Coordinates of C-alpha atoms in Angstrom, one line a residue:
X1 CA -0.9 21.7 2.3
X2 CA -0.2 23.6 5.5
X3 CA 1.5 22.6 8.7
X4 CA -1.0 23.5 11.4
X5 CA -0.5 23.6 15.1
X6 CA -3.8 23.1 17.0
X7 CA -4.0 23.8 20.7
X8 CA -7.3 23.0 22.4
X9 CA -9.1 19.9 21.1
X10 CA -12.2 20.0 23.3
X11 CA -15.9 19.9 22.3
X12 CA -15.4 22.5 19.6
X13 CA -11.7 22.1 18.8
X14 CA -11.7 18.4 18.2
X15 CA -14.1 18.4 15.2
X16 CA -12.5 21.6 13.9
X17 CA -9.1 19.9 13.9
X18 CA -10.6 16.8 12.3
X19 CA -11.9 18.9 9.4
X20 CA -8.5 20.5 8.9
X21 CA -7.0 17.0 8.8
X22 CA -9.6 15.8 6.3
X23 CA -8.7 18.7 4.1
X24 CA -5.2 17.3 3.8
X25 CA -3.4 19.5 6.3
X26 CA -0.7 18.2 8.7
X27 CA -1.5 18.7 12.4
X28 CA 0.7 19.2 15.4
X29 CA -1.2 19.0 18.7
X30 CA -0.2 20.3 22.1
X31 CA -1.1 18.3 25.2
X32 CA -0.8 21.4 27.3
X33 CA -4.6 21.5 28.0
X34 CA -6.1 18.4 26.5
X35 CA -4.8 14.9 25.7
X36 CA -4.2 14.4 22.0
X37 CA -7.3 12.7 20.6
X38 CA -6.5 9.1 19.5
X39 CA -8.4 9.4 16.2
X40 CA -6.3 12.5 15.2
X41 CA -3.1 10.7 16.1
X42 CA -4.1 7.6 14.2
X43 CA -4.7 9.7 11.2
X44 CA -1.2 11.2 11.3
X45 CA -1.3 14.1 13.8
X46 CA 1.8 14.5 15.9
X47 CA 1.5 15.2 19.6
X48 CA 4.0 17.6 21.3
X49 CA 4.4 18.5 24.9
X50 CA 4.3 22.3 24.8
X51 CA 2.7 25.2 22.8
X52 CA 6.3 26.3 22.1
X53 CA 7.1 23.1 20.3
X54 CA 3.9 23.3 18.3
X55 CA 4.7 26.8 17.2
X56 CA 8.2 25.8 16.2
X57 CA 6.9 23.1 13.9
X58 CA 3.8 24.8 12.4
X59 CA 3.2 27.6 9.9
X60 CA -0.2 28.4 11.4
X61 CA -0.9 28.0 15.1
X62 CA -4.6 27.8 16.1
X63 CA -5.7 28.3 19.7
X64 CA -9.1 27.1 20.8
X65 CA -9.4 27.2 24.6
X66 CA -12.1 28.3 27.0
X67 CA -11.3 31.9 28.1
X68 CA -8.9 34.8 28.2
X69 CA -6.5 33.5 31.0
X70 CA -6.1 30.2 29.1
X71 CA -5.2 32.0 25.9
X72 CA -2.7 34.2 27.8
X73 CA -1.1 31.1 29.3
X74 CA -0.9 29.3 25.9
X75 CA 0.6 32.3 24.2
X76 CA 2.9 33.8 26.8
X77 CA 3.4 31.3 29.6
X78 CA 6.5 29.2 30.1
X79 CA 7.1 27.3 26.8
X80 CA 4.2 29.3 25.3
X81 CA 3.6 30.0 21.6
X82 CA 5.3 33.3 21.6
X83 CA 8.6 31.5 22.4
X84 CA 8.3 29.5 19.2
X85 CA 7.0 31.8 16.5
X86 CA 8.6 34.3 14.2
X87 CA 8.3 35.8 10.7
X88 CA 6.0 34.1 8.2
X89 CA 4.0 32.4 10.9
X90 CA 0.4 33.2 11.8
X91 CA -1.1 32.8 15.2
X92 CA -4.9 32.4 15.1
X93 CA -7.0 32.6 18.3
X94 CA -10.4 31.0 17.6
X95 CA -11.4 31.1 21.3
X96 CA -14.0 33.6 22.5
X97 CA -12.2 36.1 24.7
X98 CA -11.9 39.7 25.7
X99 CA -11.6 42.1 22.7
X100 CA -9.4 44.4 24.9
X101 CA -7.0 41.6 25.8
X102 CA -7.0 40.4 22.2
X103 CA -5.5 43.8 21.1
X104 CA -2.8 43.4 23.7
X105 CA -2.0 39.8 22.7
X106 CA -1.8 40.8 19.1
X107 CA 0.7 43.5 19.7
X108 CA 2.9 41.2 21.8
X109 CA 2.8 38.5 19.0
X110 CA 3.6 41.0 16.3
X111 CA 6.9 41.8 18.1
X112 CA 8.1 38.3 17.3
X113 CA 7.5 39.0 13.6
X114 CA 4.5 36.7 13.4
X115 CA 1.0 37.8 12.3
X116 CA -2.0 37.6 14.6
X117 CA -5.7 36.9 13.8
X118 CA -8.6 36.8 16.2
X119 CA -11.1 34.4 14.6
X120 CA -13.9 33.3 17.1
X121 CA -16.6 31.1 15.8
X122 CA -20.3 30.6 16.1
X123 CA -22.4 27.5 15.3
X124 CA -21.7 25.2 18.3
X125 CA -20.6 21.6 18.2
X126 CA -23.0 20.9 15.3
X127 CA -21.4 23.5 13.2
X128 CA -17.9 22.4 14.2
X129 CA -18.6 18.8 13.1
X130 CA -20.3 19.8 9.9
X131 CA -17.7 22.5 9.0
X132 CA -20.4 25.1 8.8
X133 CA -19.1 27.5 11.4
X134 CA -19.5 31.2 11.1
X135 CA -16.0 32.7 11.6
X136 CA -15.5 36.4 12.5
X137 CA -11.9 37.5 11.8
X138 CA -9.9 40.5 13.0
X139 CA -6.4 41.3 11.9
X140 CA -4.1 41.9 9.0
X141 CA -5.9 41.5 5.6
X142 CA -2.8 39.7 4.1
X143 CA -2.7 37.2 7.0
X144 CA -6.5 36.7 6.6
X145 CA -6.0 35.8 2.9
X146 CA -3.2 33.4 3.7
X147 CA -5.4 31.7 6.3
X148 CA -8.6 31.7 4.3
X149 CA -8.2 28.1 3.0
X150 CA -8.0 26.9 6.6
X151 CA -11.1 28.8 7.6
X152 CA -12.9 27.3 4.6
X153 CA -12.1 23.8 5.9
X154 CA -13.9 24.6 9.1
X155 CA -16.7 27.0 8.2
X156 CA -19.0 28.6 5.6
X157 CA -19.8 32.2 6.6
X158 CA -16.3 33.7 6.9
X159 CA -16.0 37.5 7.4
X160 CA -13.0 39.7 7.8
X161 CA -14.5 42.2 10.2
X162 CA -11.6 44.6 10.7
X163 CA -8.6 45.0 12.9
X164 CA -7.4 42.9 15.8
X165 CA -10.2 42.8 18.4
X166 CA -13.0 43.3 15.9
X167 CA -13.5 39.6 15.4
X168 CA -13.9 39.2 19.2
X169 CA -16.3 42.2 19.3
X170 CA -18.4 40.5 16.6
X171 CA -18.5 37.3 18.6
X172 CA -19.6 39.0 21.8
X173 CA -22.3 40.7 19.8
X174 CA -23.3 37.3 18.5
X175 CA -23.6 35.9 22.0
X176 CA -25.8 38.8 23.1
X177 CA -28.2 38.0 20.3
X178 CA -28.2 34.3 20.9
X179 CA -28.8 34.6 24.6
X180 CA -31.7 37.0 24.2
X181 CA -33.3 34.8 21.5
X182 CA -33.0 31.7 23.7
X183 CA -34.7 33.7 26.5
X184 CA -37.4 34.9 24.2
X185 CA -38.1 31.3 23.0
X186 CA -38.1 30.0 26.5
X187 CA -40.5 32.7 27.8
X188 CA -42.8 32.1 24.8
X189 CA -43.0 28.3 25.3
X190 CA -43.4 28.8 29.1
X191 CA -46.3 31.2 28.5
X192 CA -47.9 28.9 26.0
X193 CA -47.7 25.8 28.2
X194 CA -48.9 27.6 31.4
X195 CA -51.9 28.8 29.4
X196 CA -52.7 25.1 28.6
X197 CA -51.5 25.0 25.0
X198 CA -49.2 22.3 23.7
X199 CA -45.8 24.0 23.5
X200 CA -44.7 21.6 20.7
X201 CA -47.7 22.7 18.6
X202 CA -47.1 26.3 19.4
X203 CA -43.5 26.0 18.3
X204 CA -44.7 24.3 15.1
X205 CA -47.1 27.1 14.4
X206 CA -44.5 29.8 15.1
X207 CA -42.0 28.1 12.8
X208 CA -44.1 29.2 9.8
X209 CA -44.2 32.9 10.7
X210 CA -42.1 36.0 11.4
X211 CA -41.0 34.6 14.8
X212 CA -39.3 31.7 13.1
X213 CA -35.5 31.4 13.9
X214 CA -32.8 28.8 14.1
X215 CA -33.0 29.1 17.9
X216 CA -36.7 28.4 17.8
X217 CA -36.1 25.4 15.5
X218 CA -33.1 23.8 17.4
X219 CA -33.2 25.1 20.9
X220 CA -37.0 25.2 21.0
X221 CA -37.1 21.5 20.3
X222 CA -34.5 20.8 23.0
X223 CA -36.6 22.8 25.5
X224 CA -39.7 20.7 24.7
X225 CA -37.8 17.4 24.8
X226 CA -35.6 18.3 27.8
X227 CA -32.5 17.3 26.0
X228 CA -29.8 19.5 27.5
X229 CA -26.6 17.7 26.9
X230 CA -24.1 20.5 26.0
X231 CA -23.5 21.7 22.6
X232 CA -22.5 25.0 24.2
X233 CA -22.4 25.1 28.0
X234 CA -24.2 27.7 30.1
X235 CA -21.0 28.5 32.0
X236 CA -19.3 29.4 28.7
X237 CA -22.2 31.5 27.6
X238 CA -22.1 33.3 30.9
X239 CA -18.4 34.0 30.3
X240 CA -19.3 35.6 27.0
X241 CA -22.0 37.7 28.5
X242 CA -19.6 38.8 31.2
X243 CA -17.4 40.1 28.4
X244 CA -20.4 42.0 27.0
X245 CA -21.3 43.5 30.3
X246 CA -17.8 44.5 31.2
X247 CA -17.3 46.0 27.7
X248 CA -20.6 47.9 28.1
X249 CA -19.3 49.3 31.4
X250 CA -16.1 50.4 29.8
X251 CA -18.1 52.1 26.9
X252 CA -20.5 53.7 29.3
X253 CA -23.6 52.0 27.8
X254 CA -26.4 49.9 29.3
X255 CA -27.4 46.4 28.1
X256 CA -30.4 45.7 30.3
X257 CA -31.7 42.7 28.5
X258 CA -28.3 41.1 28.4
X259 CA -28.0 41.6 32.1
X260 CA -31.4 40.0 32.6
X261 CA -30.4 36.9 30.5
X262 CA -27.2 36.6 32.6
X263 CA -29.3 36.5 35.8
X264 CA -31.5 33.7 34.4
X265 CA -28.3 31.8 33.5
X266 CA -27.2 32.4 37.0
X267 CA -30.4 30.8 38.3
X268 CA -29.5 27.7 36.2
X269 CA -26.0 27.6 37.7
X270 CA -27.5 27.8 41.2
X271 CA -29.6 24.7 40.2
X272 CA -26.4 22.8 39.3
X273 CA -26.7 23.5 35.6
X274 CA -23.5 25.2 34.7
X275 CA -22.7 22.4 32.3
X276 CA -26.1 22.2 30.8
X277 CA -26.6 23.3 27.2
X278 CA -27.5 27.0 27.0
X279 CA -31.0 26.1 25.7
X280 CA -31.6 24.9 29.3
X281 CA -32.0 28.6 30.2
X282 CA -35.7 27.7 30.2
X283 CA -35.1 25.6 33.3
X284 CA -34.2 28.9 35.1
X285 CA -37.5 30.4 33.9
X286 CA -39.4 27.2 34.9
X287 CA -37.8 27.3 38.4
X288 CA -39.0 30.9 38.9
X289 CA -42.5 30.0 37.6
X290 CA -42.6 26.7 39.6
X291 CA -43.9 25.1 36.4
X292 CA -42.3 22.9 33.7
X293 CA -43.4 22.9 30.1
X294 CA -42.5 19.2 30.0
X295 CA -44.8 18.2 32.9
X296 CA -48.1 19.4 31.4
X297 CA -48.8 18.6 27.7

């Protein structure tokens, strides 16, 4: 079994670390960002003060933090991971960050002799708990093969996409699709309810046809019930769409529907909903329509 350093035990990272522990791996946790969860410590995980100490103890070092600046800090700040790694170690960033920055981070880690994989995930808190995450991996094929048993403890659909940065590019692409699908479901349910139809019955009917999707199934139900406790927060999805829009600017392409979804998320944030689940995008649409699908059944 492997010695794994895990840095970032938040909404997603905590259950991911749990699943690695259940698979029999040893965990070393950094308290750099989050306190070490008591359940992981009680099951044998060791808490250390800095990412450097974690990197010194572990063969594989997983980073799961919110955004590019936090990854930079964990890897290259004072007492960061880069100061504790060397040959035969693998640094695995499972955060969702800039593909461009990822390529730079990978080159800097490789100088130490360690390998680097970018391996962002999709599936939300539900997938993290059930170990059914989709994992999109960029980096050295040999490092990917070494790390595959760890990925298999956390996810089901595991794809080696290509070189460093390609995993993050796949994740940004995923977030574009998810956002636009959430907006499509929200607009459809708003249209149905405003026309006097029961949105729950409309959703039920659509689940049997070509419009059926996981988002209609899961997030459509959340929209109808108004259950917006975060599985994936709006402010994090906005961060990912910012990566998409900035990347599009660098590439000289236009992503008009992505930009529109970002504006609806911004409406939600203006309503105080930055920490709502991203399915609450419908509340931005409702605000603009001055109509709630949960008020009229």
